[in-house]
């Protein structure tokens, strides 16, 4: 049987997810706009019919649309991932991890350590389909317990947000 302290931690964590997911308690204008207009956007986008019903691919599409990267590295190759990226940013080119990408997508948990090293080395934005065990040093992270989005703009402070998206 869980202790009362453990139950209180769970309740506090869920409350934080709920608050941050609606923008409450977030002081950074970038983070507020990113959470409310990108991560928690409920309206359909123009490419959802082509992407399908996969929520993770729809989220990836919205994140790529927000960052508009030029050089994208996909770790753990998937054609569906590239379709979502290409629909969001047709001018983006696919590169390898060591070719200085400005956006990294990690499709599978076994590739997360390689992707995390690239994010730290090149200071790029990232989208992890599964949260890595070790996070690289980065400016802002948005995590829902499963997926992780990293925003690495130089002007942003280091902050971590637990958000339901």
XYZ file of N, CA and C in Angstrom:
495
model
N 0.849 -1.189 0.000
C 0.000 0.000 0.000
C 0.888 1.243 0.000
N 0.645 2.174 -0.945
C 1.478 3.369 -1.008
C 1.257 4.286 0.191
N 2.313 4.973 0.549
C 2.220 5.885 1.682
C 1.484 7.163 1.284
N 1.101 7.930 2.264
C 0.383 9.189 2.014
C 1.311 10.175 1.315
N 2.576 10.179 1.674
C 3.535 11.088 1.029
C 3.663 10.759 -0.455
N 3.685 9.467 -0.778
C 3.769 9.048 -2.181
C 2.520 9.469 -2.949
N 1.359 9.299 -2.369
C 0.116 9.713 -3.005
C 0.060 11.221 -3.211
N 0.569 11.977 -2.244
C 0.604 13.436 -2.379
C 1.532 13.864 -3.514
N 2.651 13.162 -3.689
C 3.561 13.466 -4.795
C 2.893 13.220 -6.137
N 2.149 12.136 -6.231
C 1.444 11.820 -7.475
C 0.397 12.888 -7.783
N -0.353 13.295 -6.780
C -1.376 14.320 -6.969
C -0.732 15.645 -7.374
N 0.373 16.010 -6.726
C 1.068 17.261 -7.053
C 1.611 17.227 -8.480
N 2.131 16.082 -8.904
C 2.656 15.953 -10.264
C 1.535 16.107 -11.294
N 0.402 15.463 -11.046
C -0.727 15.581 -11.974
C -1.260 17.008 -12.019
N -1.255 17.671 -10.892
C -1.700 19.063 -10.834
C -0.758 19.955 -11.650
N 0.554 19.715 -11.536
C 1.535 20.475 -12.329
C 1.321 20.242 -13.816
N 1.117 19.002 -14.219
C 0.836 18.685 -15.623
C -0.381 19.473 -16.104
N -1.435 19.455 -15.313
C -2.669 20.145 -15.687
C -2.441 21.645 -15.806
N -1.772 22.248 -14.806
C -1.534 23.699 -14.823
C -0.661 24.104 -15.999
N 0.482 23.459 -16.146
C 1.401 23.820 -17.227
C 0.796 23.538 -18.592
N -0.027 22.509 -18.687
C -0.656 22.180 -19.956
C -1.614 23.255 -20.451
N -2.086 24.073 -19.547
C -2.970 25.178 -19.913
C -2.255 26.524 -19.887
N -0.955 26.502 -19.601
C -0.166 27.724 -19.638
C -0.042 28.433 -18.305
N -0.696 27.940 -17.258
C -0.615 28.589 -15.954
C 0.753 28.359 -15.327
N 1.309 29.391 -14.741
C 2.591 29.280 -14.050
C 3.793 29.288 -14.973
N 3.593 29.556 -16.244
C 4.697 29.603 -17.197
C 4.970 31.063 -17.527
N 6.167 31.516 -17.205
C 6.493 32.932 -17.349
C 7.194 33.259 -18.661
N 7.783 32.277 -19.302
C 8.473 32.511 -20.565
C 7.444 32.664 -21.690
N 7.495 33.771 -22.428
C 6.555 33.932 -23.545
C 6.706 32.844 -24.605
N 7.965 32.447 -24.883
C 8.180 31.373 -25.859
C 7.531 30.085 -25.394
N 7.785 29.703 -24.135
C 7.250 28.442 -23.613
C 5.723 28.462 -23.584
N 5.128 29.567 -23.160
C 3.670 29.672 -23.116
C 3.084 29.498 -24.511
N 3.637 30.205 -25.478
C 3.133 30.124 -26.856
C 3.349 28.728 -27.436
N 4.515 28.131 -27.165
C 4.826 26.806 -27.691
C 3.873 25.752 -27.120
N 3.600 25.831 -25.824
C 2.714 24.857 -25.187
C 1.276 25.026 -25.661
N 0.790 26.257 -25.669
C -0.618 26.467 -25.999
C -0.903 26.382 -27.491
N 0.030 26.826 -28.339
C -0.249 26.865 -29.773
C 0.314 25.685 -30.561
N 1.289 24.979 -30.003
C 1.888 23.859 -30.733
C 1.599 22.517 -30.067
N 2.008 22.368 -28.824
C 1.862 21.071 -28.165
C 0.407 20.708 -27.896
N -0.389 21.670 -27.460
C -1.779 21.383 -27.094
C -2.784 21.884 -28.117
N -2.386 22.021 -29.331
C -3.288 22.486 -30.384
C -4.292 21.386 -30.707
N -5.571 21.692 -30.586
C -6.596 20.676 -30.841
C -7.220 20.801 -32.233
N -6.992 21.919 -32.889
C -7.566 22.097 -34.224
C -6.771 21.305 -35.264
N -7.428 20.786 -36.290
C -6.717 19.998 -37.306
C -5.861 20.877 -38.220
N -4.745 20.335 -38.638
C -3.854 21.012 -39.576
C -4.115 20.478 -40.984
N -3.569 21.143 -41.967
C -3.824 20.810 -43.371
C -3.304 19.441 -43.777
N -2.290 18.916 -43.120
C -1.684 17.653 -43.545
C -2.139 16.449 -42.731
N -3.075 16.621 -41.823
C -3.493 15.506 -40.983
C -4.099 14.364 -41.798
N -4.746 14.665 -42.894
C -5.336 13.607 -43.719
C -4.255 12.700 -44.294
N -3.127 13.273 -44.689
C -2.021 12.477 -45.241
C -1.239 11.757 -44.160
N -1.120 12.366 -42.985
C -0.344 11.770 -41.889
C -1.082 10.584 -41.285
N -2.396 10.697 -41.155
C -3.176 9.624 -40.545
C -3.552 9.968 -39.114
N -3.943 8.952 -38.361
C -4.448 9.170 -37.005
C -3.387 9.038 -35.920
N -2.165 8.746 -36.258
C -1.105 8.577 -35.262
C -0.826 9.911 -34.560
N -1.108 9.960 -33.257
C -0.952 11.202 -32.492
C 0.498 11.655 -32.417
N 1.423 10.702 -32.360
C 2.842 11.070 -32.274
C 3.312 11.730 -33.567
N 2.848 11.232 -34.713
C 3.229 11.845 -35.984
C 2.595 13.226 -36.140
N 1.384 13.382 -35.652
C 0.743 14.697 -35.695
C 1.506 15.689 -34.806
N 1.929 15.218 -33.645
C 2.720 16.069 -32.751
C 4.048 16.438 -33.406
N 4.720 15.467 -34.011
C 5.972 15.737 -34.713
C 5.754 16.773 -35.816
N 4.669 16.639 -36.563
C 4.353 17.590 -37.625
C 4.239 19.011 -37.068
N 3.502 19.170 -35.961
C 3.312 20.499 -35.372
C 4.626 21.070 -34.844
N 5.451 20.215 -34.227
C 6.740 20.681 -33.684
C 7.670 21.104 -34.812
N 7.744 20.318 -35.875
C 8.593 20.683 -37.019
C 8.089 21.968 -37.661
N 6.803 22.120 -37.754
C 6.221 23.340 -38.307
C 6.602 24.553 -37.464
N 6.651 24.387 -36.143
C 7.005 25.491 -35.247
C 8.482 25.865 -35.360
N 9.377 24.882 -35.502
C 10.815 25.164 -35.539
C 11.340 25.447 -36.942
N 10.659 24.962 -37.964
C 11.059 25.147 -39.368
C 12.550 24.862 -39.598
N 12.986 23.619 -39.355
C 14.410 23.298 -39.521
C 14.815 23.166 -40.990
N 16.114 23.345 -41.237
C 16.658 23.191 -42.592
C 17.335 21.837 -42.762
N 17.964 21.349 -41.691
C 18.714 20.089 -41.736
C 18.197 19.177 -40.622
N 17.612 18.047 -41.006
C 16.963 17.149 -40.052
C 17.674 15.797 -40.061
N 18.003 15.311 -38.867
C 18.575 13.968 -38.722
C 17.539 13.087 -38.042
N 17.259 11.938 -38.654
C 16.319 10.981 -38.074
C 17.126 9.781 -37.605
N 17.015 9.477 -36.319
C 17.728 8.345 -35.731
C 16.713 7.237 -35.516
N 16.949 6.087 -36.105
C 15.972 5.002 -36.064
C 14.978 5.223 -37.189
N 15.437 5.077 -38.384
C 14.741 5.454 -39.619
C 13.287 4.983 -39.676
N 12.444 5.850 -40.178
C 11.043 5.517 -40.410
C 10.520 6.421 -41.515
N 9.864 5.818 -42.492
C 9.311 6.606 -43.600
C 8.182 7.514 -43.139
N 7.418 7.061 -42.136
C 6.327 7.880 -41.617
C 6.857 9.171 -40.994
N 7.978 9.073 -40.298
C 8.572 10.266 -39.689
C 8.972 11.264 -40.764
N 9.620 10.779 -41.806
C 10.063 11.687 -42.859
C 8.872 12.309 -43.584
N 7.783 11.564 -43.749
C 6.591 12.115 -44.379
C 6.053 13.288 -43.565
N 5.930 13.116 -42.235
C 5.434 14.194 -41.373
C 6.363 15.400 -41.419
N 7.674 15.165 -41.421
C 8.648 16.262 -41.472
C 8.566 16.974 -42.812
N 8.500 16.199 -43.888
C 8.475 16.792 -45.234
C 7.184 17.593 -45.477
N 6.062 17.118 -44.953
C 4.812 17.859 -45.103
C 4.854 19.182 -44.336
N 5.528 19.186 -43.186
C 5.622 20.410 -42.386
C 6.630 21.387 -42.956
N 7.723 20.862 -43.476
C 8.813 21.716 -43.956
C 9.410 21.097 -45.219
N 8.817 21.366 -46.383
C 9.268 20.719 -47.623
C 10.707 21.041 -48.010
N 11.236 22.169 -47.555
C 12.607 22.550 -47.911
C 13.658 21.856 -47.051
N 13.242 21.159 -46.007
C 14.192 20.498 -45.115
C 14.887 19.347 -45.832
N 16.164 19.191 -45.537
C 16.914 18.074 -46.110
C 17.290 17.096 -45.008
N 17.318 15.821 -45.370
C 17.671 14.773 -44.428
C 19.192 14.634 -44.388
N 19.769 14.691 -43.174
C 21.213 14.571 -43.003
C 21.503 13.508 -41.944
N 22.772 13.156 -41.843
C 23.205 12.215 -40.813
C 23.451 12.970 -39.504
N 23.575 12.217 -38.403
C 23.777 12.844 -37.100
C 25.069 13.648 -37.005
N 26.106 13.230 -37.704
C 27.389 13.941 -37.595
C 27.531 15.065 -38.618
N 26.471 15.391 -39.366
C 26.513 16.453 -40.377
C 25.917 17.762 -39.884
N 25.960 18.010 -38.587
C 25.507 19.262 -37.975
C 24.037 19.570 -38.277
N 23.119 18.718 -37.825
C 21.697 18.995 -38.051
C 21.211 20.126 -37.144
N 20.112 20.759 -37.508
C 19.516 21.730 -36.596
C 18.230 21.187 -35.956
N 17.866 19.938 -36.300
C 16.735 19.270 -35.666
C 16.998 17.769 -35.691
N 16.805 17.106 -34.543
C 17.034 15.662 -34.431
C 15.735 14.996 -33.994
N 15.401 13.899 -34.658
C 14.239 13.099 -34.288
C 14.737 11.706 -33.931
N 14.404 11.251 -32.735
C 14.774 9.902 -32.317
C 13.520 9.054 -32.265
N 13.483 8.029 -33.110
C 12.277 7.228 -33.253
C 12.181 6.094 -32.246
N 13.308 5.578 -31.795
C 13.272 4.414 -30.918
C 14.180 4.632 -29.721
N 13.828 4.000 -28.610
C 14.546 4.194 -27.354
C 16.015 3.777 -27.447
N 16.329 2.758 -28.249
C 17.719 2.292 -28.311
C 18.653 3.304 -28.976
N 18.102 4.279 -29.672
C 18.928 5.290 -30.330
C 18.983 6.606 -29.560
N 18.321 6.680 -28.419
C 18.236 7.935 -27.692
C 19.579 8.485 -27.233
N 20.516 7.617 -26.845
C 21.814 8.118 -26.366
C 22.593 8.777 -27.501
N 22.558 8.221 -28.702
C 23.235 8.842 -29.852
C 22.608 10.187 -30.184
N 21.287 10.240 -30.170
C 20.587 11.485 -30.475
C 20.854 12.535 -29.400
N 20.890 12.122 -28.130
C 21.147 13.068 -27.035
C 22.543 13.665 -27.152
N 23.533 12.865 -27.558
C 24.893 13.384 -27.749
C 24.927 14.409 -28.882
N 24.189 14.148 -29.948
C 24.152 15.088 -31.070
C 23.475 16.395 -30.668
N 22.421 16.307 -29.884
C 21.722 17.513 -29.419
C 22.661 18.371 -28.591
N 23.418 17.727 -27.713
C 24.354 18.480 -26.865
C 25.511 19.038 -27.690
N 26.024 18.264 -28.615
C 27.176 18.687 -29.410
C 26.837 19.840 -30.350
N 25.699 19.753 -31.039
C 25.361 20.754 -32.052
C 24.383 21.815 -31.549
N 23.808 21.638 -30.368
C 22.875 22.611 -29.833
C 21.613 22.741 -30.663
N 21.113 21.621 -31.160
C 19.943 21.657 -32.042
C 18.669 21.334 -31.260
N 17.538 21.562 -31.888
C 16.251 21.192 -31.323
C 16.066 19.689 -31.513
N 15.169 19.107 -30.728
C 14.990 17.662 -30.846
C 13.583 17.240 -30.477
N 13.215 16.077 -31.006
C 11.954 15.429 -30.677
C 12.258 13.959 -30.418
N 11.979 13.481 -29.213
C 12.191 12.090 -28.851
C 10.835 11.405 -28.726
N 10.642 10.320 -29.469
C 9.398 9.557 -29.375
C 9.266 8.889 -28.007
N 10.407 8.554 -27.395
C 10.428 7.985 -26.051
C 11.478 8.746 -25.260
N 11.141 9.156 -24.052
C 12.034 9.986 -23.244
C 13.326 9.238 -22.938
N 14.492 9.857 -23.216
C 15.771 9.195 -22.920
C 16.051 9.175 -21.422
N 16.874 8.211 -21.013
C 17.211 8.111 -19.584
C 18.143 9.243 -19.161
N 19.040 9.644 -20.043
C 19.945 10.760 -19.743
C 19.660 11.901 -20.703
N 19.340 13.045 -20.144
C 19.066 14.203 -20.979
C 20.344 14.989 -21.227
N 20.525 15.502 -22.425
C 21.669 16.376 -22.676
C 21.408 17.743 -22.058
N 22.474 18.556 -21.926
C 22.258 19.920 -21.461
C 21.539 20.670 -22.572
N 20.417 21.250 -22.246
C 19.654 21.976 -23.246
C 18.904 23.114 -22.573
N 18.363 23.982 -23.376
C 17.703 25.178 -22.866
C 16.336 24.881 -22.259
N 15.404 24.415 -23.049
C 14.059 24.122 -22.550
C 13.627 22.731 -22.982
N 13.035 22.007 -22.044
C 12.499 20.690 -22.365
C 11.012 20.672 -22.020
N 10.264 19.988 -22.856
C 8.832 19.819 -22.660
C 8.572 18.316 -22.699
N 8.163 17.752 -21.566
C 8.011 16.305 -21.466
C 6.623 15.958 -20.955
N 6.044 14.905 -21.517
C 4.753 14.428 -21.024
C 4.867 13.043 -20.402
N 6.074 12.623 -20.099
C 6.289 11.301 -19.536
C 6.638 10.268 -20.582
N 6.243 10.509 -21.833
C 6.563 9.598 -22.933
C 7.414 10.313 -23.972
N 6.863 11.352 -24.591
C 7.604 12.102 -25.592
C 8.331 13.273 -24.929
N 9.369 13.728 -25.617
C 10.167 14.850 -25.126
C 10.479 15.765 -26.295
N 10.269 17.057 -26.107
C 10.630 18.061 -27.096
C 11.668 18.973 -26.463
N 12.745 19.246 -27.212
C 13.811 20.113 -26.718
C 13.896 21.339 -27.609
N 13.845 22.515 -26.983
C 14.036 23.787 -27.684
C 15.374 24.351 -27.238
N 16.292 24.523 -28.162
C 17.648 24.933 -27.820
C 17.995 26.306 -28.383
N 17.116 27.269 -28.280
C 17.464 28.627 -28.687
C 18.413 29.218 -27.656
N 19.422 29.933 -28.118
C 20.450 30.460 -27.214
C 19.918 31.478 -26.212
N 18.857 32.197 -26.551
C 18.328 33.223 -25.661
C 17.420 32.664 -24.565
N 17.096 31.367 -24.608
C 16.195 30.777 -23.625
C 16.947 30.355 -22.369
N 16.333 30.499 -21.207
C 16.934 29.978 -19.976
C 16.736 28.468 -19.893
N 17.466 27.836 -19.002
C 17.299 26.399 -18.799
C 16.053 26.172 -17.936
N 15.039 25.524 -18.520
C 13.813 25.204 -17.799
C 13.267 23.884 -18.313
N 12.674 23.136 -17.403
C 12.034 21.881 -17.745
C 10.549 21.982 -17.422
N 9.704 21.591 -18.378
C 8.264 21.663 -18.196
C 7.665 20.273 -18.299
N 6.853 19.911 -17.316
C 6.059 18.683 -17.370
C 4.684 19.094 -17.865
N 4.351 18.683 -19.068
C 3.139 19.156 -19.728
C 2.379 17.961 -20.276
N 1.069 18.000 -20.162
C 0.269 16.963 -20.790
C -0.042 17.393 -22.213
N 0.475 16.649 -23.199
C 0.184 16.929 -24.605
C 0.014 15.645 -25.363
